[in-house]
mmCIF file of C-alpha atoms and ligand atoms in Angstrom:
data_model
loop_
_atom_site.group_PDB
_atom_site.id
_atom_site.type_symbol
_atom_site.label_atom_id
_atom_site.label_comp_id
_atom_site.label_asym_id
_atom_site.label_seq_id
_atom_site.Cartn_x
_atom_site.Cartn_y
_atom_site.Cartn_z
ATOM 1 C CA MET E 1 105.954 90.395 93.777
ATOM 2 C CA LYS E 2 109.365 91.812 94.406
ATOM 3 C CA GLY E 3 109.994 94.759 96.875
ATOM 4 C CA PHE E 4 113.007 96.551 98.488
ATOM 5 C CA ALA E 5 112.607 96.185 102.156
ATOM 6 C CA MET E 6 114.220 97.224 105.528
ATOM 7 C CA THR E 7 115.001 94.133 106.984
ATOM 8 C CA GLY E 8 116.327 95.440 110.511
ATOM 9 C CA PRO E 9 118.454 98.417 111.718
ATOM 10 C CA ASN E 10 120.968 99.484 108.866
ATOM 11 C CA LYS E 11 119.830 96.394 106.971
ATOM 12 C CA VAL E 12 117.999 96.535 103.395
ATOM 13 C CA ALA E 13 117.257 93.656 100.981
ATOM 14 C CA TRP E 14 114.963 92.492 97.940
ATOM 15 C CA ILE E 15 112.162 90.327 99.377
ATOM 16 C CA GLU E 16 109.319 88.526 97.678
ATOM 17 C CA LYS E 17 105.850 89.349 98.924
ATOM 18 C CA GLU E 18 102.186 88.410 98.083
ATOM 19 C CA LYS E 19 100.753 91.035 95.796
ATOM 20 C CA PRO E 20 98.486 93.021 98.204
ATOM 21 C CA LYS E 21 94.776 92.894 98.260
ATOM 22 C CA ALA E 22 92.356 96.058 98.176
ATOM 23 C CA GLY E 23 90.123 96.158 101.555
ATOM 24 C CA PRO E 24 86.975 98.109 100.799
ATOM 25 C CA LYS E 25 88.590 101.505 100.840
ATOM 26 C CA ASP E 26 91.993 100.851 99.785
ATOM 27 C CA ALA E 27 93.366 101.006 96.052
ATOM 28 C CA ILE E 28 96.139 99.127 94.647
ATOM 29 C CA ILE E 29 98.730 101.084 92.599
ATOM 30 C CA LYS E 30 101.370 99.943 90.243
ATOM 31 C CA PRO E 31 103.984 102.562 90.820
ATOM 32 C CA THR E 32 105.400 104.485 87.162
ATOM 33 C CA ALA E 33 107.892 106.370 89.375
ATOM 34 C CA LEU E 34 109.406 106.590 92.610
ATOM 35 C CA ALA E 35 111.993 108.608 94.735
ATOM 36 C CA PRO E 36 113.963 107.549 97.825
ATOM 37 C CA CYS E 37 113.861 110.156 100.816
ATOM 38 C CA SER E 38 116.316 111.309 103.188
ATOM 39 C CA SER E 39 113.893 109.906 105.710
ATOM 40 C CA ASP E 40 114.177 106.604 104.298
ATOM 41 C CA ILE E 41 117.986 107.089 105.477
ATOM 42 C CA HIS E 42 117.164 108.469 108.810
ATOM 43 C CA THR E 43 114.944 105.356 109.159
ATOM 44 C CA VAL E 44 117.377 102.790 108.131
ATOM 45 C CA TYR E 45 120.766 104.106 108.931
ATOM 46 C CA GLU E 46 120.134 106.375 111.718
ATOM 47 C CA GLY E 47 117.901 104.606 114.367
ATOM 48 C CA GLY E 48 114.869 106.494 113.285
ATOM 49 C CA VAL E 49 112.302 103.977 113.455
ATOM 50 C CA ASP E 50 112.096 100.603 115.169
ATOM 51 C CA LEU E 51 110.035 98.357 113.247
ATOM 52 C CA GLY E 52 110.299 95.734 116.226
ATOM 53 C CA GLY E 53 111.813 93.069 113.901
ATOM 54 C CA GLU E 54 109.198 93.297 111.245
ATOM 55 C CA ILE E 55 110.276 93.391 107.349
ATOM 56 C CA ARG E 56 108.924 96.272 105.356
ATOM 57 C CA ILE E 57 109.045 97.544 101.993
ATOM 58 C CA LEU E 58 110.703 100.902 101.951
ATOM 59 C CA GLY E 59 109.382 104.149 99.738
ATOM 60 C CA HIS E 60 106.795 106.739 100.175
ATOM 61 C CA GLU E 61 107.318 108.955 97.298
ATOM 62 C CA ALA E 62 105.283 107.500 94.573
ATOM 63 C CA ILE E 63 103.083 108.205 91.167
ATOM 64 C CA GLY E 64 101.331 105.228 89.545
ATOM 65 C CA ILE E 65 98.524 103.882 87.894
ATOM 66 C CA VAL E 66 95.566 102.403 89.793
ATOM 67 C CA ASP E 67 95.357 98.589 89.549
ATOM 68 C CA SER E 68 92.347 97.845 91.425
ATOM 69 C CA VAL E 69 90.206 99.515 93.941
ATOM 70 C CA GLY E 70 87.822 98.230 96.969
ATOM 71 C CA SER E 71 84.028 98.078 96.728
ATOM 72 C CA GLU E 72 83.991 101.369 98.613
ATOM 73 C CA VAL E 73 86.081 103.519 96.564
ATOM 74 C CA THR E 74 83.875 105.847 94.272
ATOM 75 C CA ASP E 75 86.290 108.407 92.867
ATOM 76 C CA PHE E 76 88.975 106.326 91.429
ATOM 77 C CA LYS E 77 89.116 103.166 89.288
ATOM 78 C CA PRO E 78 91.774 100.802 87.372
ATOM 79 C CA GLY E 79 93.744 102.769 84.662
ATOM 80 C CA ASP E 80 93.678 106.273 86.481
ATOM 81 C CA LYS E 81 96.983 107.860 86.719
ATOM 82 C CA VAL E 82 97.630 109.020 90.358
ATOM 83 C CA ILE E 83 99.735 111.050 92.846
ATOM 84 C CA VAL E 84 100.172 109.223 95.944
ATOM 85 C CA PRO E 85 101.004 111.413 99.125
ATOM 86 C CA ALA E 86 103.899 110.518 101.482
ATOM 87 C CA ILE E 87 101.159 110.936 104.216
ATOM 88 C CA THR E 88 98.029 108.931 103.902
ATOM 89 C CA PRO E 89 95.945 108.908 106.958
ATOM 90 C CA ASP E 90 92.673 107.593 108.081
ATOM 91 C CA TRP E 91 90.596 110.596 107.391
ATOM 92 C CA SER E 92 87.979 109.526 110.019
ATOM 93 C CA ALA E 93 90.260 109.267 112.882
ATOM 94 C CA LYS E 94 89.797 111.936 115.652
ATOM 95 C CA ALA E 95 93.135 113.810 114.776
ATOM 96 C CA SER E 96 92.210 114.194 111.334
ATOM 97 C CA GLN E 97 89.006 115.903 112.723
ATOM 98 C CA CYS E 98 90.757 118.221 114.854
ATOM 99 C CA GLY E 99 93.200 119.343 112.095
ATOM 100 C CA PHE E 100 96.059 116.998 112.513
ATOM 101 C CA HIS E 101 95.682 114.264 110.113
ATOM 102 C CA GLN E 102 99.500 113.803 110.377
ATOM 103 C CA HIS E 103 98.874 112.175 113.768
ATOM 104 C CA ALA E 104 95.630 110.135 113.020
ATOM 105 C CA GLY E 105 95.562 107.160 115.305
ATOM 106 C CA CYS E 106 98.635 107.886 117.237
ATOM 107 C CA LEU E 107 101.961 110.304 117.061
ATOM 108 C CA LEU E 108 102.850 110.410 113.407
ATOM 109 C CA GLY E 109 100.222 107.901 112.613
ATOM 110 C CA GLY E 110 99.795 109.302 109.194
ATOM 111 C CA ILE E 111 103.210 108.033 108.152
ATOM 112 C CA GLN E 112 101.443 104.513 106.985
ATOM 113 C CA PHE E 113 104.210 103.610 104.541
ATOM 114 C CA THR E 114 107.045 101.526 105.876
ATOM 115 C CA THR E 115 105.871 102.432 109.502
ATOM 116 C CA PHE E 116 102.798 100.643 109.605
ATOM 117 C CA ARG E 117 102.690 98.904 106.214
ATOM 118 C CA ASP E 118 104.657 98.266 103.106
ATOM 119 C CA GLY E 119 105.942 101.183 101.161
ATOM 120 C CA SER E 120 105.813 101.797 97.565
ATOM 121 C CA MET E 121 109.272 100.310 96.223
ATOM 122 C CA ALA E 122 107.477 97.391 94.977
ATOM 123 C CA GLU E 123 105.749 95.953 91.993
ATOM 124 C CA TYR E 124 102.557 97.086 93.458
ATOM 125 C CA PHE E 125 101.542 98.830 96.583
ATOM 126 C CA LEU E 126 98.549 99.613 98.972
ATOM 127 C CA VAL E 127 96.820 103.007 99.600
ATOM 128 C CA ASN E 128 94.556 103.069 102.518
ATOM 129 C CA ASP E 129 91.611 105.526 102.584
ATOM 130 C CA ALA E 130 91.870 105.853 98.701
ATOM 131 C CA ASP E 131 89.260 108.516 97.894
ATOM 132 C CA GLY E 132 90.799 110.766 100.687
ATOM 133 C CA ASN E 133 94.591 110.127 99.594
ATOM 134 C CA LEU E 134 94.736 109.910 96.187
ATOM 135 C CA ALA E 135 94.788 112.759 93.321
ATOM 136 C CA ILE E 136 94.518 112.492 89.543
ATOM 137 C CA GLN E 137 97.539 113.690 87.976
ATOM 138 C CA PRO E 138 96.816 116.055 85.094
ATOM 139 C CA ASP E 139 97.736 114.930 81.587
ATOM 140 C CA ASP E 140 99.948 118.059 80.922
ATOM 141 C CA MET E 141 101.876 117.413 84.425
ATOM 142 C CA SER E 142 105.282 116.022 84.176
ATOM 143 C CA ASP E 143 106.204 112.974 85.961
ATOM 144 C CA GLU E 144 109.048 114.795 87.604
ATOM 145 C CA ALA E 145 106.634 117.642 89.199
ATOM 146 C CA ALA E 146 104.114 115.192 90.143
ATOM 147 C CA LEU E 147 106.638 112.869 92.244
ATOM 148 C CA MET E 148 107.874 115.834 93.855
ATOM 149 C CA LEU E 149 104.740 116.868 95.341
ATOM 150 C CA THR E 150 104.318 113.799 97.302
ATOM 151 C CA ASP E 151 106.687 114.737 99.781
ATOM 152 C CA MET E 152 109.281 117.402 98.961
ATOM 153 C CA VAL E 153 107.088 120.220 97.789
ATOM 154 C CA THR E 154 104.383 119.538 100.548
ATOM 155 C CA THR E 155 106.942 119.204 103.255
ATOM 156 C CA GLY E 156 108.992 122.403 102.181
ATOM 157 C CA PHE E 157 105.885 124.439 101.740
ATOM 158 C CA SER E 158 104.406 123.407 105.393
ATOM 159 C CA GLY E 159 107.898 124.782 106.680
ATOM 160 C CA ALA E 160 106.804 127.997 105.378
ATOM 161 C CA GLU E 161 103.064 127.549 106.355
ATOM 162 C CA ASN E 162 104.083 126.697 109.999
ATOM 163 C CA ALA E 163 106.344 129.637 109.956
ATOM 164 C CA ASN E 164 103.351 131.901 110.016
ATOM 165 C CA ILE E 165 105.460 134.308 107.368
ATOM 166 C CA GLN E 166 103.750 137.745 106.896
ATOM 167 C CA ILE E 167 104.338 139.729 103.686
ATOM 168 C CA GLY E 168 107.818 141.483 103.748
ATOM 169 C CA ASP E 169 109.165 139.204 106.623
ATOM 170 C CA THR E 170 112.830 138.474 106.766
ATOM 171 C CA VAL E 171 113.184 134.733 106.713
ATOM 172 C CA VAL E 172 116.023 132.294 106.997
ATOM 173 C CA VAL E 173 115.994 128.675 105.591
ATOM 174 C CA ILE E 174 118.586 126.411 106.965
ATOM 175 C CA GLY E 175 119.480 123.482 104.693
ATOM 176 C CA ILE E 176 118.731 123.701 100.972
ATOM 177 C CA GLY E 177 118.434 120.185 99.933
ATOM 178 C CA PRO E 178 114.993 119.475 98.097
ATOM 179 C CA VAL E 179 113.023 120.194 101.065
ATOM 180 C CA GLY E 180 114.568 123.338 101.971
ATOM 181 C CA LEU E 181 114.375 124.471 98.409
ATOM 182 C CA CYS E 182 110.852 123.872 98.389
ATOM 183 C CA ALA E 183 110.842 125.714 101.787
ATOM 184 C CA VAL E 184 112.374 128.680 99.812
ATOM 185 C CA ALA E 185 109.768 128.674 97.097
ATOM 186 C CA GLY E 186 107.112 128.287 99.890
ATOM 187 C CA ALA E 187 108.446 131.208 101.720
ATOM 188 C CA LYS E 188 108.464 133.299 98.539
ATOM 189 C CA LEU E 189 104.905 132.171 98.119
ATOM 190 C CA ARG E 190 103.773 133.427 101.367
ATOM 191 C CA GLY E 191 105.404 136.899 101.021
ATOM 192 C CA ALA E 192 108.711 136.894 102.351
ATOM 193 C CA GLY E 193 110.768 139.932 101.879
ATOM 194 C CA ARG E 194 114.393 139.148 102.519
ATOM 195 C CA LEU E 195 114.922 135.566 102.030
ATOM 196 C CA PHE E 196 118.108 134.101 103.274
ATOM 197 C CA ALA E 197 119.060 130.468 102.299
ATOM 198 C CA VAL E 198 121.796 128.881 104.298
ATOM 199 C CA GLY E 199 123.657 126.217 101.901
ATOM 200 C CA SER E 200 126.700 125.800 100.128
ATOM 201 C CA ARG E 201 126.247 123.610 97.144
ATOM 202 C CA PRO E 202 126.526 125.629 93.557
ATOM 203 C CA ASN E 203 123.358 123.319 92.082
ATOM 204 C CA CYS E 204 121.194 124.094 95.120
ATOM 205 C CA ILE E 205 122.176 127.980 95.317
ATOM 206 C CA ASN E 206 121.090 128.268 91.645
ATOM 207 C CA ILE E 207 117.671 126.898 92.273
ATOM 208 C CA ALA E 208 117.566 128.452 95.665
ATOM 209 C CA LYS E 209 117.781 131.775 93.658
ATOM 210 C CA GLU E 210 115.465 130.614 90.740
ATOM 211 C CA TYR E 211 112.750 129.829 93.780
ATOM 212 C CA GLY E 212 113.290 133.357 95.296
ATOM 213 C CA THR E 213 116.149 133.536 97.670
ATOM 214 C CA THR E 214 117.592 137.113 97.771
ATOM 215 C CA ASP E 215 120.771 136.052 100.203
ATOM 216 C CA ILE E 216 122.866 133.100 100.256
ATOM 217 C CA ILE E 217 124.565 132.299 103.681
ATOM 218 C CA ASN E 218 127.530 129.616 103.536
ATOM 219 C CA TYR E 219 127.738 127.833 106.833
ATOM 220 C CA ARG E 220 131.081 126.598 106.036
ATOM 221 C CA GLU E 221 132.345 130.057 106.095
ATOM 222 C CA GLY E 222 131.698 130.973 109.330
ATOM 223 C CA ASP E 223 129.140 130.708 112.313
ATOM 224 C CA ILE E 224 125.646 131.234 110.592
ATOM 225 C CA VAL E 225 124.005 133.185 113.533
ATOM 226 C CA GLU E 226 126.796 135.683 113.334
ATOM 227 C CA GLN E 227 126.350 135.777 109.733
ATOM 228 C CA ILE E 228 122.469 136.333 109.895
ATOM 229 C CA LEU E 229 122.532 138.960 112.866
ATOM 230 C CA ASN E 230 125.354 140.939 110.860
ATOM 231 C CA GLU E 231 123.064 141.131 108.022
ATOM 232 C CA THR E 232 120.148 142.348 109.985
ATOM 233 C CA ASN E 233 121.608 144.884 111.939
ATOM 234 C CA GLY E 234 121.725 142.498 115.124
ATOM 235 C CA GLU E 235 117.796 142.130 114.921
ATOM 236 C CA GLY E 236 117.415 138.583 113.413
ATOM 237 C CA ALA E 237 114.734 136.923 111.339
ATOM 238 C CA ASP E 238 111.143 137.159 111.909
ATOM 239 C CA ALA E 239 110.650 133.313 110.498
ATOM 240 C CA VAL E 240 113.358 130.575 110.585
ATOM 241 C CA ILE E 241 112.810 127.248 108.660
ATOM 242 C CA ILE E 242 115.026 124.251 109.411
ATOM 243 C CA ALA E 243 115.474 121.946 106.850
ATOM 244 C CA GLY E 244 118.888 120.343 107.193
ATOM 245 C CA GLY E 245 121.613 120.257 110.064
ATOM 246 C CA ASN E 246 121.357 118.660 113.786
ATOM 247 C CA SER E 247 120.951 119.597 117.028
ATOM 248 C CA GLU E 248 123.482 122.450 117.043
ATOM 249 C CA THR E 249 121.533 123.863 113.966
ATOM 250 C CA PHE E 250 118.264 123.701 116.000
ATOM 251 C CA ALA E 251 119.907 125.723 118.772
ATOM 252 C CA GLN E 252 121.294 128.257 116.088
ATOM 253 C CA ALA E 253 117.744 128.742 114.385
ATOM 254 C CA ILE E 254 116.608 129.957 118.046
ATOM 255 C CA GLN E 255 119.457 132.340 118.504
ATOM 256 C CA MET E 256 119.219 133.716 114.971
ATOM 257 C CA ALA E 257 115.231 134.672 115.489
ATOM 258 C CA LYS E 258 113.916 137.857 116.550
ATOM 259 C CA ALA E 259 111.650 138.111 119.760
ATOM 260 C CA GLY E 260 108.103 137.360 118.591
ATOM 261 C CA SER E 261 109.280 135.268 115.706
ATOM 262 C CA THR E 262 108.680 131.532 114.834
ATOM 263 C CA ILE E 263 111.289 128.613 114.648
ATOM 264 C CA SER E 264 109.604 126.107 111.911
ATOM 265 C CA ASN E 265 111.179 122.670 111.969
ATOM 266 C CA ILE E 266 110.874 120.252 109.210
ATOM 267 C CA ASN E 267 114.033 118.335 109.740
ATOM 268 C CA TYR E 268 113.714 114.985 111.035
ATOM 269 C CA TYR E 269 116.418 114.038 114.222
ATOM 270 C CA GLY E 270 117.390 110.402 113.616
ATOM 271 C CA VAL E 271 119.209 109.257 116.840
ATOM 272 C CA GLN E 272 122.557 109.378 115.252
ATOM 273 C CA ASN E 273 122.493 112.835 114.044
ATOM 274 C CA TYR E 274 121.914 114.043 117.704
ATOM 275 C CA GLU E 275 125.684 114.390 117.881
ATOM 276 C CA GLY E 276 125.974 113.359 121.386
ATOM 277 C CA ALA E 277 122.791 115.553 122.789
ATOM 278 C CA GLY E 278 121.265 112.323 123.703
ATOM 279 C CA ASP E 279 117.126 112.345 123.195
ATOM 280 C CA ILE E 280 117.024 116.119 124.001
ATOM 281 C CA LEU E 281 116.956 119.087 121.616
ATOM 282 C CA PRO E 282 118.739 122.133 123.116
ATOM 283 C CA ILE E 283 117.048 125.360 123.647
ATOM 284 C CA PRO E 284 119.711 128.153 123.973
ATOM 285 C CA ARG E 285 118.455 129.886 127.505
ATOM 286 C CA PHE E 286 119.757 133.378 126.523
ATOM 287 C CA ALA E 287 118.459 133.401 123.178
ATOM 288 C CA TRP E 288 115.149 132.057 124.732
ATOM 289 C CA GLY E 289 115.081 135.193 126.875
ATOM 290 C CA ALA E 290 115.427 132.977 129.824
ATOM 291 C CA GLY E 291 112.084 131.629 129.035
ATOM 292 C CA MET E 292 110.363 134.540 127.990
ATOM 293 C CA ALA E 293 111.252 135.672 124.665
ATOM 294 C CA HIS E 294 107.900 134.937 122.731
ATOM 295 C CA LYS E 295 109.506 132.777 120.259
ATOM 296 C CA THR E 296 107.500 129.944 119.102
ATOM 297 C CA ILE E 297 108.951 126.683 118.227
ATOM 298 C CA THR E 298 106.824 124.428 116.073
ATOM 299 C CA GLY E 299 107.553 121.207 114.044
ATOM 300 C CA GLY E 300 105.592 119.087 111.689
ATOM 301 C CA LEU E 301 105.252 116.276 109.651
ATOM 302 C CA CYS E 302 104.061 117.319 106.069
ATOM 303 C CA PRO E 303 100.402 117.454 105.162
ATOM 304 C CA GLY E 304 99.190 114.795 102.882
ATOM 305 C CA GLY E 305 96.065 113.467 101.439
ATOM 306 C CA ARG E 306 93.995 114.397 98.316
ATOM 307 C CA LEU E 307 93.117 117.730 99.003
ATOM 308 C CA ARG E 308 96.481 118.959 99.715
ATOM 309 C CA MET E 309 97.859 117.247 96.402
ATOM 310 C CA GLU E 310 94.948 119.203 94.171
ATOM 311 C CA LYS E 311 96.347 122.149 95.973
ATOM 312 C CA LEU E 312 99.815 121.560 95.064
ATOM 313 C CA ILE E 313 98.767 120.539 91.722
ATOM 314 C CA ASN E 314 97.201 124.054 91.199
ATOM 315 C CA VAL E 315 100.142 125.882 92.161
ATOM 316 C CA VAL E 316 102.560 124.090 89.675
ATOM 317 C CA GLU E 317 99.524 124.299 86.637
ATOM 318 C CA GLN E 318 99.619 128.074 87.403
ATOM 319 C CA GLY E 319 103.307 128.023 86.696
ATOM 320 C CA ARG E 320 104.066 129.613 90.393
ATOM 321 C CA MET E 321 106.807 126.768 90.988
ATOM 322 C CA ASP E 322 108.579 124.166 88.967
ATOM 323 C CA PRO E 323 109.272 121.201 91.359
ATOM 324 C CA SER E 324 110.812 119.397 88.466
ATOM 325 C CA LEU E 325 113.935 121.343 88.726
ATOM 326 C CA LEU E 326 114.753 119.303 91.971
ATOM 327 C CA ILE E 327 115.625 116.157 90.008
ATOM 328 C CA SER E 328 119.340 115.783 89.594
ATOM 329 C CA HIS E 329 119.761 111.950 89.034
ATOM 330 C CA ARG E 330 117.548 109.717 86.852
ATOM 331 C CA PHE E 331 117.313 105.743 86.936
ATOM 332 C CA LYS E 332 115.291 103.513 85.218
ATOM 333 C CA GLY E 333 113.788 100.142 86.459
ATOM 334 C CA LEU E 334 112.513 98.879 89.809
ATOM 335 C CA GLU E 335 116.039 97.259 90.622
ATOM 336 C CA SER E 336 117.815 100.654 90.394
ATOM 337 C CA VAL E 337 115.835 102.017 93.599
ATOM 338 C CA GLU E 338 118.510 100.106 95.311
ATOM 339 C CA GLU E 339 121.250 102.380 93.865
ATOM 340 C CA ALA E 340 119.301 105.443 94.056
ATOM 341 C CA LEU E 341 118.773 104.884 97.831
ATOM 342 C CA TYR E 342 122.575 104.177 98.374
ATOM 343 C CA LEU E 343 123.180 107.576 96.500
ATOM 344 C CA MET E 344 120.860 109.311 99.390
ATOM 345 C CA LYS E 345 123.159 107.414 101.805
ATOM 346 C CA ASP E 346 126.380 108.643 100.126
ATOM 347 C CA LYS E 347 125.029 112.198 99.428
ATOM 348 C CA PRO E 348 127.433 113.327 96.626
ATOM 349 C CA ARG E 349 127.919 116.938 96.377
ATOM 350 C CA ASP E 350 125.855 117.087 92.858
ATOM 351 C CA LEU E 351 122.912 115.234 94.452
ATOM 352 C CA ILE E 352 119.340 117.185 94.926
ATOM 353 C CA LYS E 353 116.940 114.272 94.170
ATOM 354 C CA PRO E 354 117.169 110.998 92.103
ATOM 355 C CA MET E 355 113.937 109.668 90.237
ATOM 356 C CA VAL E 356 113.431 106.086 89.470
ATOM 357 C CA THR E 357 111.306 105.482 86.412
ATOM 358 C CA LEU E 358 109.488 102.353 86.007
HETATM 359 P P1 NAD P 1 119.219 116.686 102.393
HETATM 360 O O1 NAD P 1 120.201 115.830 103.228
HETATM 361 O O2 NAD P 1 119.284 116.801 100.999
HETATM 362 O O3 NAD P 1 119.378 118.180 102.526
HETATM 363 C C1 NAD P 1 119.771 118.772 103.736
HETATM 364 C C2 NAD P 1 120.468 120.008 103.427
HETATM 365 O O4 NAD P 1 121.038 120.665 104.704
HETATM 366 C C3 NAD P 1 121.899 119.643 102.683
HETATM 367 O O5 NAD P 1 122.240 120.293 101.482
HETATM 368 C C4 NAD P 1 123.019 119.796 103.827
HETATM 369 O O6 NAD P 1 124.201 120.027 103.089
HETATM 370 C C5 NAD P 1 122.546 120.951 104.324
HETATM 371 N N1 NAD P 1 123.083 121.035 105.727
HETATM 372 C C6 NAD P 1 123.611 120.085 106.649
HETATM 373 N N2 NAD P 1 124.058 120.637 108.041
HETATM 374 C C7 NAD P 1 123.952 121.882 107.696
HETATM 375 C C8 NAD P 1 124.051 122.977 108.595
HETATM 376 N N3 NAD P 1 124.790 122.659 109.667
HETATM 377 N N4 NAD P 1 123.531 124.097 108.298
HETATM 378 C C9 NAD P 1 123.000 124.343 107.012
HETATM 379 N N5 NAD P 1 122.873 123.369 106.189
HETATM 380 C C10 NAD P 1 123.098 122.093 106.421
HETATM 381 O O7 NAD P 1 117.855 116.353 103.057
HETATM 382 P P2 NAD P 1 116.048 116.705 102.494
HETATM 383 O O8 NAD P 1 115.743 115.732 101.680
HETATM 384 O O9 NAD P 1 116.221 118.005 101.835
HETATM 385 O O10 NAD P 1 115.404 116.726 103.813
HETATM 386 C C11 NAD P 1 115.660 117.550 104.770
HETATM 387 C C12 NAD P 1 115.335 116.897 106.105
HETATM 388 O O11 NAD P 1 113.637 117.027 106.108
HETATM 389 C C13 NAD P 1 115.615 115.827 106.264
HETATM 390 O O12 NAD P 1 115.834 115.438 107.726
HETATM 391 C C14 NAD P 1 114.329 114.922 106.127
HETATM 392 O O13 NAD P 1 114.188 113.521 106.519
HETATM 393 C C15 NAD P 1 113.576 115.656 106.734
HETATM 394 N N6 NAD P 1 112.093 115.269 105.977
HETATM 395 C C16 NAD P 1 110.936 115.893 106.756
HETATM 396 C C17 NAD P 1 109.632 115.503 106.234
HETATM 397 C C18 NAD P 1 108.454 116.361 107.065
HETATM 398 O O14 NAD P 1 107.459 115.747 107.049
HETATM 399 N N7 NAD P 1 108.551 117.137 108.089
HETATM 400 C C19 NAD P 1 109.363 115.046 104.946
HETATM 401 C C20 NAD P 1 110.461 114.844 104.325
HETATM 402 C C21 NAD P 1 111.973 114.946 104.910
HETATM 403 ZN ZN1 ZN P 2 109.938 111.653 102.996
#
């Protein structure tokens, strides 16, 4: 079968591989729709992941049809239409048992696709622990919405969940690409009062408003810390979610956060967007209260697995959020994942999220 792979740092290519075979707990999926992710760009072009010379098929955002299942899979069968989360951990791992399935087996071990095995940009792909990791796509759910649940919605929502938002809190979301837009929607669902979105692109701003933003801050029109402090009488925010930017943005988030607040990072810092800061992310000493500000900094890989997908399906089915608004570009055919990936790399101003239909 054909797959689109990372063949080394900064290198991608089409490769031929054997079709995968399901082990006892696995499922083989034939994808029906795929999306590239900004994380694929960090991984391939920004030194995000070292595959140690291995060639691996890219892709971790997919929906598809079950092609075959292993002998121990009980809840899914060939022909089922399924949503495949980006994070597919081993649910029996100790980290899963203590509530951090994202780190099953090792740090970030829940990211199986591309990091440990081939991803979904292929004619077929394998999903481990199928009963724990697949969810049935409801008949009346659009492919656009289903595809966005796999990574964008779960990540953005987790940014809001980890930010510990209380009803009526003042919340800032920095970066309103697809992940940040979902963080806006998540913050609204969690009960944010005033909800700032930091961004500049008109189509993203429109969706941010649709998802519940009350104020837009343009980072191209001056220092965002000053703008947030001015708007909040010098107090700052109860919660800041970082969904874009670089190491400087990380420091700014801490500066605009109140004492006692939470800074919730969902951004992926590739080596090249450290912008000279090396391997250390900066915590500004003064804003950190010289170490005593009671500001909680958290950062998390998005939750995956079946239950998470079923809960997100519930959000969409009840009309609380429409993730299909995120799709800005459409492609047809497996071959076009290459063009869709380059689009993610070039980031034209009108891009939010491309979708490839197979
Ligand atoms: P994106 O590039 O489409 O969006 C990022 C946005 O941030 C863009 O709109 C950009 O203009 C904006 N931005 C850049 N610099 C900024 C600044 N200084 N201030 C404010 N905004 C700024 O990316 P995305 O697909 O929305 O993903 C966002 C991040 O989340 C990426 O780093 C991605 O790799 C990461 N991610 C993390 C997880 C996770 O599990 N934690 C999952 C998926 C994606
Ligand atoms: Zn991703």
